[in-house]
Coordinates of C-alpha atoms in Angstrom, one line a residue:
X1 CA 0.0 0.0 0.0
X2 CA 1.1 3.5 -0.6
X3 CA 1.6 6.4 2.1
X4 CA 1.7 9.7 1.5
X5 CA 4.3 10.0 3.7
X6 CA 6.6 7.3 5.5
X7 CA 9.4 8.1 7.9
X8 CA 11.4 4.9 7.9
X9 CA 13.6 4.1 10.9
X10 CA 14.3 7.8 12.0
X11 CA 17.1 8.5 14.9
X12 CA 17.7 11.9 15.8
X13 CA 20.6 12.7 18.6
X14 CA 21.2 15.8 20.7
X15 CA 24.6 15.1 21.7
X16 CA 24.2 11.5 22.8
X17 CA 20.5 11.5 23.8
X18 CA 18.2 9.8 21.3
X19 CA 14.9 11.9 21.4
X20 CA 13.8 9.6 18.2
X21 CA 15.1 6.2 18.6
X22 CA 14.4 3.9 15.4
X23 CA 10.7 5.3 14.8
X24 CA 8.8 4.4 11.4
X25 CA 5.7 6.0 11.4
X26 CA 3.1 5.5 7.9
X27 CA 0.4 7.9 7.4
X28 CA -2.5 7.1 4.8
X29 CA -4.1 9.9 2.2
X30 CA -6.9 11.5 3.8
X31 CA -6.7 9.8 7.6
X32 CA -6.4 12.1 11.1
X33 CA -3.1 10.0 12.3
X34 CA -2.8 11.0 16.1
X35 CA 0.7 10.6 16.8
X36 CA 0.4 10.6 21.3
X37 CA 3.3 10.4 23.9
X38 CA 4.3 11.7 27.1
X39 CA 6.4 15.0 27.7
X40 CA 9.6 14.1 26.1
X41 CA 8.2 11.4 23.8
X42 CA 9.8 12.7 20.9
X43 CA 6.2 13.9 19.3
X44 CA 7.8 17.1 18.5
X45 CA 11.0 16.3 17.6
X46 CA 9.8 13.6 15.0
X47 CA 7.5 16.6 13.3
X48 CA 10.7 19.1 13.5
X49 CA 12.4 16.5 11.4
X50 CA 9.6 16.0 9.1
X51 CA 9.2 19.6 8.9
X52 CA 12.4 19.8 7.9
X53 CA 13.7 22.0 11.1
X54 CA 15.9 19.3 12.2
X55 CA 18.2 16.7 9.8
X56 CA 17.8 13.0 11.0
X57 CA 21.2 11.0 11.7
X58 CA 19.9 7.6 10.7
X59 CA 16.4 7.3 8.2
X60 CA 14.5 8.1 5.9
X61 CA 11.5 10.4 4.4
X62 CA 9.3 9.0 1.5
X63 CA 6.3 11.1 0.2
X64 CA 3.9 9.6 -2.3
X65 CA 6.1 6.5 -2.5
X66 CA 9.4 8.5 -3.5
X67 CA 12.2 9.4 -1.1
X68 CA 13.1 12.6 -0.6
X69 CA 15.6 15.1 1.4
X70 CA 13.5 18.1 3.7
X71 CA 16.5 20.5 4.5
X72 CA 14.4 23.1 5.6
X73 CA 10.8 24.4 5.9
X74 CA 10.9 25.8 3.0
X75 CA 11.5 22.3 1.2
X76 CA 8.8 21.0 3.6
X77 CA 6.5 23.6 2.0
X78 CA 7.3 22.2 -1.5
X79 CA 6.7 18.7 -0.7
X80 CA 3.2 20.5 0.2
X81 CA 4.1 19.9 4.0
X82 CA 2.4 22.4 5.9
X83 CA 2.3 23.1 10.1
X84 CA 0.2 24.5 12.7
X85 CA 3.0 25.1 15.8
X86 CA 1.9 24.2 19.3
X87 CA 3.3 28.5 19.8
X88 CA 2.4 29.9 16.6
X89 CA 4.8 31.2 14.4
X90 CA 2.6 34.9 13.4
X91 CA 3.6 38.4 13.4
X92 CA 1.6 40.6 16.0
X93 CA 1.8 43.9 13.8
X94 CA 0.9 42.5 10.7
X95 CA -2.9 42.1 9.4
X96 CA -4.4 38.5 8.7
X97 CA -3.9 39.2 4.9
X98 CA -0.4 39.9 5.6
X99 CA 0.7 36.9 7.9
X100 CA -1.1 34.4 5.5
X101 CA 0.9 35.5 2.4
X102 CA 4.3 36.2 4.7
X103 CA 6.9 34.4 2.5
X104 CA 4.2 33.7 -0.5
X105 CA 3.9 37.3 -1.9
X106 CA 2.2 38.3 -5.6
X107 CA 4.6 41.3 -6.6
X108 CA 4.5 43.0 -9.8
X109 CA 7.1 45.1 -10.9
X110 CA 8.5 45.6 -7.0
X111 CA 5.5 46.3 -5.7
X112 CA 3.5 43.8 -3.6
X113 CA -0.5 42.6 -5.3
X114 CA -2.7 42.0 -2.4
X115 CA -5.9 41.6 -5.1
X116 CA -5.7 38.0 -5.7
X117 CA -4.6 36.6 -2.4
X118 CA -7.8 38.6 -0.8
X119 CA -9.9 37.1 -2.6
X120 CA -8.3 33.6 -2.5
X121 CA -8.4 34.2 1.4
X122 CA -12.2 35.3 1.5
X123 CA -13.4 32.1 -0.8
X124 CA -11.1 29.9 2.0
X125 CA -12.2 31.7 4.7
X126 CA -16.2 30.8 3.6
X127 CA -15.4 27.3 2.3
X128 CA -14.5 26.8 6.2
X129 CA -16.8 29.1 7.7
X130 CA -13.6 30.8 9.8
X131 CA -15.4 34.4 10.0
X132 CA -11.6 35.8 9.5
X133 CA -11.5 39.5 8.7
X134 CA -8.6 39.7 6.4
X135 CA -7.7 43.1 7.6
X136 CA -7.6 43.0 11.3
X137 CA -4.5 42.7 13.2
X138 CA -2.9 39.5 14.2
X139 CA -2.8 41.5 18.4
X140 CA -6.5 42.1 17.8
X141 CA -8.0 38.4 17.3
X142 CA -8.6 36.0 19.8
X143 CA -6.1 32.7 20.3
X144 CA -8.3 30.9 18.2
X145 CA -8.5 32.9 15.2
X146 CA -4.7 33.2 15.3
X147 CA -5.1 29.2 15.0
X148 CA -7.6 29.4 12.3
X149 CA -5.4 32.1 10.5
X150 CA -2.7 29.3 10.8
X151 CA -4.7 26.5 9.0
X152 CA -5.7 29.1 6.1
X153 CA -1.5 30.0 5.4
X154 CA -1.4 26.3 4.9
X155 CA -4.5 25.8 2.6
X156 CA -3.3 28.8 1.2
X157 CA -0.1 27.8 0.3
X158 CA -2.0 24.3 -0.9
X159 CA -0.4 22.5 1.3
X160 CA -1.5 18.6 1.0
X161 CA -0.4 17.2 4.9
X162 CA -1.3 19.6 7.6
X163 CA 0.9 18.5 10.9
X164 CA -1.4 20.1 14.1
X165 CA 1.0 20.2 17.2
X166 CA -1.0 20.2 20.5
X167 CA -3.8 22.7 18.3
X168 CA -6.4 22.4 21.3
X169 CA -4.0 23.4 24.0
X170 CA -5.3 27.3 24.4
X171 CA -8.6 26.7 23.1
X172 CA -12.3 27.1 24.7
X173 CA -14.5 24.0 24.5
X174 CA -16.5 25.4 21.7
X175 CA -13.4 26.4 19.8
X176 CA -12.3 22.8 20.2
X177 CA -15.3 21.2 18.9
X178 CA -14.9 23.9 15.9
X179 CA -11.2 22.9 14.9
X180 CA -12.1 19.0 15.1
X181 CA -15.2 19.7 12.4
X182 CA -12.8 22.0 10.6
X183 CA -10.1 18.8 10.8
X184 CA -12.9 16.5 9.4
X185 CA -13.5 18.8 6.6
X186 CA -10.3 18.4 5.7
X187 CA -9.9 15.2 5.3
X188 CA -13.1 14.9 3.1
X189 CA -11.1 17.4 0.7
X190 CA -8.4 14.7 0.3
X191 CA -6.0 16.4 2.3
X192 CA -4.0 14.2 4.9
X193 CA -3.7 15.3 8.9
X194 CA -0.9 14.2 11.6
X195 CA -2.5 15.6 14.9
X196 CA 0.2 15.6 17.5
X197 CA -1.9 15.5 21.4
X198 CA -2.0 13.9 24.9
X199 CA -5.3 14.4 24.8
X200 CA -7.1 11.1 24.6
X201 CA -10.8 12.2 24.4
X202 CA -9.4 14.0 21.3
X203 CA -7.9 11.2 19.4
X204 CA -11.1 9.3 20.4
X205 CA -13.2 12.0 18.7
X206 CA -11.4 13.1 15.3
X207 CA -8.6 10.2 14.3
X208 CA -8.8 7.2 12.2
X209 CA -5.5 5.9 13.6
X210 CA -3.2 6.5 16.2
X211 CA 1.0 5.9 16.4
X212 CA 2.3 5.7 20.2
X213 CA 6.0 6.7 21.2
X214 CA 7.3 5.8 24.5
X215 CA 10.7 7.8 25.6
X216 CA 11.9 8.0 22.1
X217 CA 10.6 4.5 20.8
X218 CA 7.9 3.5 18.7
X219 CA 5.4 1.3 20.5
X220 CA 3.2 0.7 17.9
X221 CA 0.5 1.7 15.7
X222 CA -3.7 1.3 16.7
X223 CA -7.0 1.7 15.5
X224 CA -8.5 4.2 17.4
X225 CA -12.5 3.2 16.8
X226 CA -11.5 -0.3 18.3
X227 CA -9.1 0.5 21.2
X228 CA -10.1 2.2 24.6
X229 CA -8.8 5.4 26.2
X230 CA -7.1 3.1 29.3
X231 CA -5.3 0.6 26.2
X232 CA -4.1 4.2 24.5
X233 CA -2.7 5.5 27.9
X234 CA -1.1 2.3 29.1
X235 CA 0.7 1.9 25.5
X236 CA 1.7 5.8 26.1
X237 CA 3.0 5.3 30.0
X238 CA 4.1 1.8 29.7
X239 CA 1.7 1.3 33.0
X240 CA -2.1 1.4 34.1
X241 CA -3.0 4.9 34.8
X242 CA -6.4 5.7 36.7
X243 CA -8.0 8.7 33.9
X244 CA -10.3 9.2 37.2
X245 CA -9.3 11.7 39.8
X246 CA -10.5 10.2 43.2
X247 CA -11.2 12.6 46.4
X248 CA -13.1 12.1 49.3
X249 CA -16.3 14.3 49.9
X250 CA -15.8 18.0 50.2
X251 CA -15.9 18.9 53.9
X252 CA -14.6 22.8 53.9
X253 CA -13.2 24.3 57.1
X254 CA -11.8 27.7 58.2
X255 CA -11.4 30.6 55.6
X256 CA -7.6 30.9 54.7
X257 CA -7.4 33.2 52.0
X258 CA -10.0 35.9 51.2
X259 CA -9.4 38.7 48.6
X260 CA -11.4 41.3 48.9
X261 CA -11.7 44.1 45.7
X262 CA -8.9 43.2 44.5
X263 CA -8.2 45.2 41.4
X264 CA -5.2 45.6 39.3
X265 CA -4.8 48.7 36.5
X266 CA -3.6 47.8 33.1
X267 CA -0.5 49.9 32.0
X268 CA -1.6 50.9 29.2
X269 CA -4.9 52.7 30.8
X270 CA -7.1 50.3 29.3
X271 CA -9.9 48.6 31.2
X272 CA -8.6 47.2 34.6
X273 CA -6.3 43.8 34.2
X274 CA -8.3 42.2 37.6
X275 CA -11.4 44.7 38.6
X276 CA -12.8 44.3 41.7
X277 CA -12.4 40.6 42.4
X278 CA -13.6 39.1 45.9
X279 CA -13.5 35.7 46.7
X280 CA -12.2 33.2 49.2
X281 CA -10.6 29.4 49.7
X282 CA -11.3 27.7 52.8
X283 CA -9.5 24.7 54.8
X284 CA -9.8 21.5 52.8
X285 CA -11.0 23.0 49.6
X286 CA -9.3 23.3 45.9
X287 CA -11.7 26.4 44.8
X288 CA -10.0 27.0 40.7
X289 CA -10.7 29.3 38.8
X290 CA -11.3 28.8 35.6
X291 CA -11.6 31.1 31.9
X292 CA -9.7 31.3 28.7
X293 CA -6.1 32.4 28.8
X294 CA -6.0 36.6 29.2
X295 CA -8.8 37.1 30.9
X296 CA -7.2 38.5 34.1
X297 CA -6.2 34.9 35.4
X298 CA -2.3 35.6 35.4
X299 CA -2.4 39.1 37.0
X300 CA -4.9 38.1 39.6
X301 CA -2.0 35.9 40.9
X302 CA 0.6 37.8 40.5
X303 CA -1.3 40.4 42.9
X304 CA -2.1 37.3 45.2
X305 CA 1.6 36.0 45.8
X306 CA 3.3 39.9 45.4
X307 CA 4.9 39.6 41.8
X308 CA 2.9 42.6 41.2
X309 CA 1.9 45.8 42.7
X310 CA -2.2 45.9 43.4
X311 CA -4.2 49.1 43.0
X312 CA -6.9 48.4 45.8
X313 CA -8.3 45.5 47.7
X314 CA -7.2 43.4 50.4
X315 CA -5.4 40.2 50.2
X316 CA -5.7 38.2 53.8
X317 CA -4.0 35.0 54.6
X318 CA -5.4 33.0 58.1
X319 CA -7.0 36.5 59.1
X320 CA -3.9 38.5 58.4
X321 CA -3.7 41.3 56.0
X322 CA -0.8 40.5 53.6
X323 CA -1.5 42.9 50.7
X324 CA 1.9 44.7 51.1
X325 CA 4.2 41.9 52.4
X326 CA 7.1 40.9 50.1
X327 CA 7.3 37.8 48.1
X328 CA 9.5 36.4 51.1
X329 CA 7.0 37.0 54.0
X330 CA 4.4 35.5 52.4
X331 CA 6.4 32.1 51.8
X332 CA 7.1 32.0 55.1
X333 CA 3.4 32.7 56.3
X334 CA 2.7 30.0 54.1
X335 CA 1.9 30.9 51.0
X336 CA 3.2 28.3 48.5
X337 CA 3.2 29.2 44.6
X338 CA 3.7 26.9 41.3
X339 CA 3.7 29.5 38.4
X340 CA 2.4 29.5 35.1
X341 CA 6.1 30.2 33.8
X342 CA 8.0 27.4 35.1
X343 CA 11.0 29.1 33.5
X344 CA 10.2 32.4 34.1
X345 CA 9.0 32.4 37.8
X346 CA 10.1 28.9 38.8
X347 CA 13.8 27.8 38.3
X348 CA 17.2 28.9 38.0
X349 CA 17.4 27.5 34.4
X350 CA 21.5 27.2 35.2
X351 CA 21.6 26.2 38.5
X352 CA 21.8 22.4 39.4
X353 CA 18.2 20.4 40.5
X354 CA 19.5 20.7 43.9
X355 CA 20.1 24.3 44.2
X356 CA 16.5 24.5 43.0
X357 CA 14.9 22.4 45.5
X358 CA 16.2 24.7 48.2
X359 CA 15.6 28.5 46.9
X360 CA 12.8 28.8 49.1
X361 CA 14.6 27.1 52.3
X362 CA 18.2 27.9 51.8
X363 CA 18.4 30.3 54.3
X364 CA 17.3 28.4 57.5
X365 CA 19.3 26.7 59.8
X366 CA 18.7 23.3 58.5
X367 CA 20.9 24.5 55.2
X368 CA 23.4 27.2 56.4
X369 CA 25.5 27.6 59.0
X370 CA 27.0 31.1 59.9
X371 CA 26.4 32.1 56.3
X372 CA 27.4 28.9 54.5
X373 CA 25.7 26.6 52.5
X374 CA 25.6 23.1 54.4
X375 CA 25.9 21.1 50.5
X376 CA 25.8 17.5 53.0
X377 CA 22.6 18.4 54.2
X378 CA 21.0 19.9 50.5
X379 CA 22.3 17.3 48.6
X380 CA 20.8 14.9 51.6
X381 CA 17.1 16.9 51.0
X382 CA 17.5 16.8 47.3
X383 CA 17.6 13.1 47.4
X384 CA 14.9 12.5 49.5
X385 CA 12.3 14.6 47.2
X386 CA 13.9 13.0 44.0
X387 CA 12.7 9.8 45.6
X388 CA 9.4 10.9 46.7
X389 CA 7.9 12.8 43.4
X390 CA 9.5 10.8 41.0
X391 CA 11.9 13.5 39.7
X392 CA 13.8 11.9 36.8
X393 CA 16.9 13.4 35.2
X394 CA 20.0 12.5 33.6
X395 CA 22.4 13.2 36.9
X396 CA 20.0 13.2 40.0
X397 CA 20.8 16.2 42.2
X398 CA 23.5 17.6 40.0
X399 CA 21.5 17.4 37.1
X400 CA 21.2 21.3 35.2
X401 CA 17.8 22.1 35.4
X402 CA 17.8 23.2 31.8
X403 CA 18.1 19.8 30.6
X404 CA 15.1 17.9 32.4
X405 CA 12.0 17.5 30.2
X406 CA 9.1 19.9 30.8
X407 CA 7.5 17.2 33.1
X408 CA 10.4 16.8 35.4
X409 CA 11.1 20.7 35.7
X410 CA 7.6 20.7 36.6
X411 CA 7.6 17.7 39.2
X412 CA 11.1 19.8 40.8
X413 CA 8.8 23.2 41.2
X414 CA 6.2 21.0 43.1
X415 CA 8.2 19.1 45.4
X416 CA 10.2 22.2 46.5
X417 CA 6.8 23.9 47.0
X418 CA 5.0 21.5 48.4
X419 CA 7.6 20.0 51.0
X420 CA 7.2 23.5 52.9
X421 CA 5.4 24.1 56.2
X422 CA 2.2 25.5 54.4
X423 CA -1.2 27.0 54.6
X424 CA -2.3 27.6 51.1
X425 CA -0.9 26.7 47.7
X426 CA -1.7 28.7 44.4
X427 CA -1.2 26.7 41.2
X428 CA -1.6 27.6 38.2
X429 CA -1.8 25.4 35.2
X430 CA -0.1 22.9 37.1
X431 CA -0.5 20.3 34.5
X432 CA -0.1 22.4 31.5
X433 CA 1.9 20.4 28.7
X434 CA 2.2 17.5 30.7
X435 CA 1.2 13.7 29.7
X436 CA -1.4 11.6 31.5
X437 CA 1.4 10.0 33.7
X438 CA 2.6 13.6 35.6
X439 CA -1.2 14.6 35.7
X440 CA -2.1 11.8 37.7
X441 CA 0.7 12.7 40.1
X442 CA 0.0 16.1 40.3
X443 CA -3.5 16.4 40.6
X444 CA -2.9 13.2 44.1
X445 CA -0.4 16.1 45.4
X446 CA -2.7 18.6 45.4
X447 CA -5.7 16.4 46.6
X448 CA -3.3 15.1 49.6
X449 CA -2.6 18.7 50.3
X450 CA -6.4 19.1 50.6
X451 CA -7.0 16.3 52.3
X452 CA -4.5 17.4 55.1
X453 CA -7.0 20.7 55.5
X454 CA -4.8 22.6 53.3
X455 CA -6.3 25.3 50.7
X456 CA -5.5 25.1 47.0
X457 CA -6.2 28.0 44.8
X458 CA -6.2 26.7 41.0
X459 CA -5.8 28.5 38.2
X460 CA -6.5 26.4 35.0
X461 CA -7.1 26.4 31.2
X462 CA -8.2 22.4 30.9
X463 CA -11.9 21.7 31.4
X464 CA -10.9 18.2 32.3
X465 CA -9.0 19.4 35.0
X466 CA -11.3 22.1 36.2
X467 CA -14.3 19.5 36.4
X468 CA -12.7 16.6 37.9
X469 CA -10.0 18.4 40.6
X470 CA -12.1 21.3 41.7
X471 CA -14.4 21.7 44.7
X472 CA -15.5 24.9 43.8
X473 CA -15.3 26.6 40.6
X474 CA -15.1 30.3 39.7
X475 CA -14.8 31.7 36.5
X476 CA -12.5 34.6 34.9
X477 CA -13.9 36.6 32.3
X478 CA -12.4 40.2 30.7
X479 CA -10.6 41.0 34.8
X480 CA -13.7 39.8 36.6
X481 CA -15.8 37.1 38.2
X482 CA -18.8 35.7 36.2
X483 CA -19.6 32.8 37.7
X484 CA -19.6 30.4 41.2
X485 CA -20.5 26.7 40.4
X486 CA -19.9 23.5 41.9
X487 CA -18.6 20.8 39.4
X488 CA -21.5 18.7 39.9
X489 CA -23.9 21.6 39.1
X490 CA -22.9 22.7 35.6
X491 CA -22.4 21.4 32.5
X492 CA -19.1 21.9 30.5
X493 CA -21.1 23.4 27.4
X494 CA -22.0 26.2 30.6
X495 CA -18.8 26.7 31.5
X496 CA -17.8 27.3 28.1
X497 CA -20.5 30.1 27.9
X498 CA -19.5 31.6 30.9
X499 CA -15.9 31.6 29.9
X500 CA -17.2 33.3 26.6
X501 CA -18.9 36.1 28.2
X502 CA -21.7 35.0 26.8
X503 CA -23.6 33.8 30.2
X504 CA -23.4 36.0 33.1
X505 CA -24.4 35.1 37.4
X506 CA -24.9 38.4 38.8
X507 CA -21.8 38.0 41.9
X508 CA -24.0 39.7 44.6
X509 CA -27.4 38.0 44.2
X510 CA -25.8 34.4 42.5
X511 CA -28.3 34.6 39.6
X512 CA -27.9 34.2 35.7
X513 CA -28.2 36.5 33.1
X514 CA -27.4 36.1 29.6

């Protein structure tokens, strides 16, 4: 049988690590081929060399039956290789027209024609029904337009495989269940799809069939209509996982944190980042709050853990009033955080995995001594949480933290944060990125924590995660509150409306209005 494209026995080495060990992986014309892995799988990697950003050291690349070389994007583009990046690749100052015919330009005589690649856009942009306005600026469309005006570059470029890498990671629910109709449509037109996701109930609802890769190795090949999620995640972890998160009923205590007002200015004068938000997470609870990304979620806790100034309001931890404390003081009242920006905000990219698991404790006696280090004692500490949360890396404790997969850098933040004497603990998209493996950790660390009459604050993007983790949920719209639910009450579709904007509770009186 022919593929459209085969990538025969494909190695690909950084330095000596194999992040594609021996992988052949067939994909039909006009089949969704979910290709699904954990962090660090080689997903990626295996597109970048297909994609033509990376050369392979061992393998090869046949399209329609005939081998060929892909030395760079622009090759790929020939071939009629197109790709939607998991961060895409678009220029904030340009207009939609502009982006989609970056690199593809009409000119005539030096000067650029814009006629016929408007109107080619318009007839794509109906033949999908993507409601893009060619002439509005890439800054001023939402995340998933910016997606949609991805997919048209590719059509527009006639490009026959479309690679999708993690598409559904910033979408809403409704945007989701637009992209997988849009991916169907696709397929009827003859074009061919690799859909790179972690995301089972995805796979189960769009792809014909699935490839799994296991730390770099091909495991094998299946057909999705006839194989269950637990078979797809055990092939992808290499062991049972439990796709249920189990807690105990939801028996809330004492109020630990309560924000009161809270607002935050934007710099640029615009409407307020966080306006006049009030809520409050008790003993024992994981309250999250949910929206789509930009919606205030980020600043709200930065305000919360001191990263940023607030204008007005009150933040309170166990009845004391913390809003001016420094980041310091409110660690050591108890306040623990895992950021959204595990780079940014939470490691020293160049310091060793032990010297991260002690930034926050360095400086107590257990650690220094008259102003030095005690390296017995943190290499002794760093050992003991490397055992407990399952922290893998290349050299243990002396491992560089830039080197450790996303999932392991992520593991690190949590032990450190977690292994503290603490009261509450803000999390925010503690799973983001991560495979089915490292969720099931994370989300048991933060239900212990709860369980131990802790308070959680989560912050998070995934629906899944929202619904299954959360005891409360509130959610973020535009800077404010719009809605207080309980997981059992509402509906996903509701959520998605409320994270719209389109379905509004009115805060004071807890009643709807759309």
């Amino acid at each position: 049988m022919e593929y459209v494209i085969e990538m025969n026995h494909i190695t690909k080495k950084f330095g000596e690590f194999k992040a594609n060990d021996d992988i052949t992986l067939q994909v039909k014309k006009g089949e969704i081929h979910a290709l699904l892995g954990e962090n660090g799988a080689g997903k990626s990697t295996l597109m970048s060399v297909l994609f033509g950003l990376y050369q392979p050291e061992e393998g090869s690349i046949s399209i329609k039956g005939k081998e060929v070389k892909v030395n760079s994007p622009i090759d790929a583009n020939n071939y009629g290789i197109g790709m939607v990046h998991q961060h895409f690749k678009l220029v904030h100052n340009f207009t939609v027209l502009e982006s989609i015919v970056l690199g593809h330009e009409t000119t005539k005589g030096g000067v650029l024609k814009m006629e016929h690649a408007r109107e080619k856009i318009v007839a794509l942009s109906d033949k999908y029904g993507f409601k893009i306005d060619p002439d509005a600026y890439i800054s001023d469309i939402t995340v998933g337009m910016q997606q949609r005006v991805e997919i048209l570059k590719m059509l527009y470029c006639d490009n026959e495989i479309l690679i999708f890498d993690e598409p559904t990671a910033v979408l809403t629910p409704q945007e989701i269940e637009e992209l997988m109709k849009i991916m169907k449509l696709l397929v009827k037109e003859g074009k061919s799809i690799i859909f790179i996701t972690h995301k089972l109930n995805e796979i189960k609802q769009v792809a014909d069939r699935c490839s799994v890769l296991r730390k770099g190795k091909y495991i094998g090949t299946i057909d999705v209509a006839t194989t269950s999620k637990e078979e797809m995640s055990e092939m992808m972890v290499g062991r049972k996982v439990n796709l249920v998160v189990e807690k105990t009923p939801f028996k809330p205590g004492e109020p630990v944190l309560e924000v009161k007002n809270l607002t935050i200015k934007s710099k640029s004068g615009a409407k307020n980042l966080v306006n006049d938000v009030s809520l409050t997470v008790h003993k024992g609870e994981i309250l999250c709050v949910a929206g789509i990304d930009g919606n205030g979620q980020t600043d709200l806790v930065y305000g919360l853990t001191g990263l940023e100034p607030i204008d007005a309001g009150q933040v309170i931890l166990n009845g004391k009033d913390i809003t001016k404390d420094s980041i310091r003081k409110r660690s050591l009242a108890g306040m623990v955080h895992i950021p959204e920006d595990r780079h940014k905000h939470g490691l020293v990219l160049d310091y060793s995995l032990e010297e991260n698991l002690v930034l926050q404790t360095y400086f107590k006696p257990q650690f220094q001594k008259h102003g030095f280090i005690r390296f017995g004692e943190v290499r002794k500490y760093a050992k003991r949480l490397i055992e407990e949360f399952d922290i893998r890396s290349s050299k243990g404790p002396t491992s560089v933290a830039r080197g450790m997969s996303g999932g392991n850098q992520q593991k690190a933040i949590i032990a450190r944060e977690l292994d503290r004497d603490l009261e509450l603990v803000v999390a925010v998209q503690p799973v983001r990125g991560l495979d089915v493996g490292a969720i099931e950790f994370i989300h048991k660390q933060l239900i212990k924590q709860r369980d131990a009459g802790k308070a959680v604050l989560l912050v998070s993007l995934e629906l899944e995660e929202v619904m299954n983790v959360s005891d409360r949920i509130v959610v973020m719209y535009e800077g404010e509150l719009v809605a207080d639910v309980k997981p059992e009450e509402v509906t996903v579709q509701e959520l998605g409306l409320y994270m719209a904007g389109t379905k509004k509770m009115d805060m004071r009186g807890g009643k709807d209005h759309e």
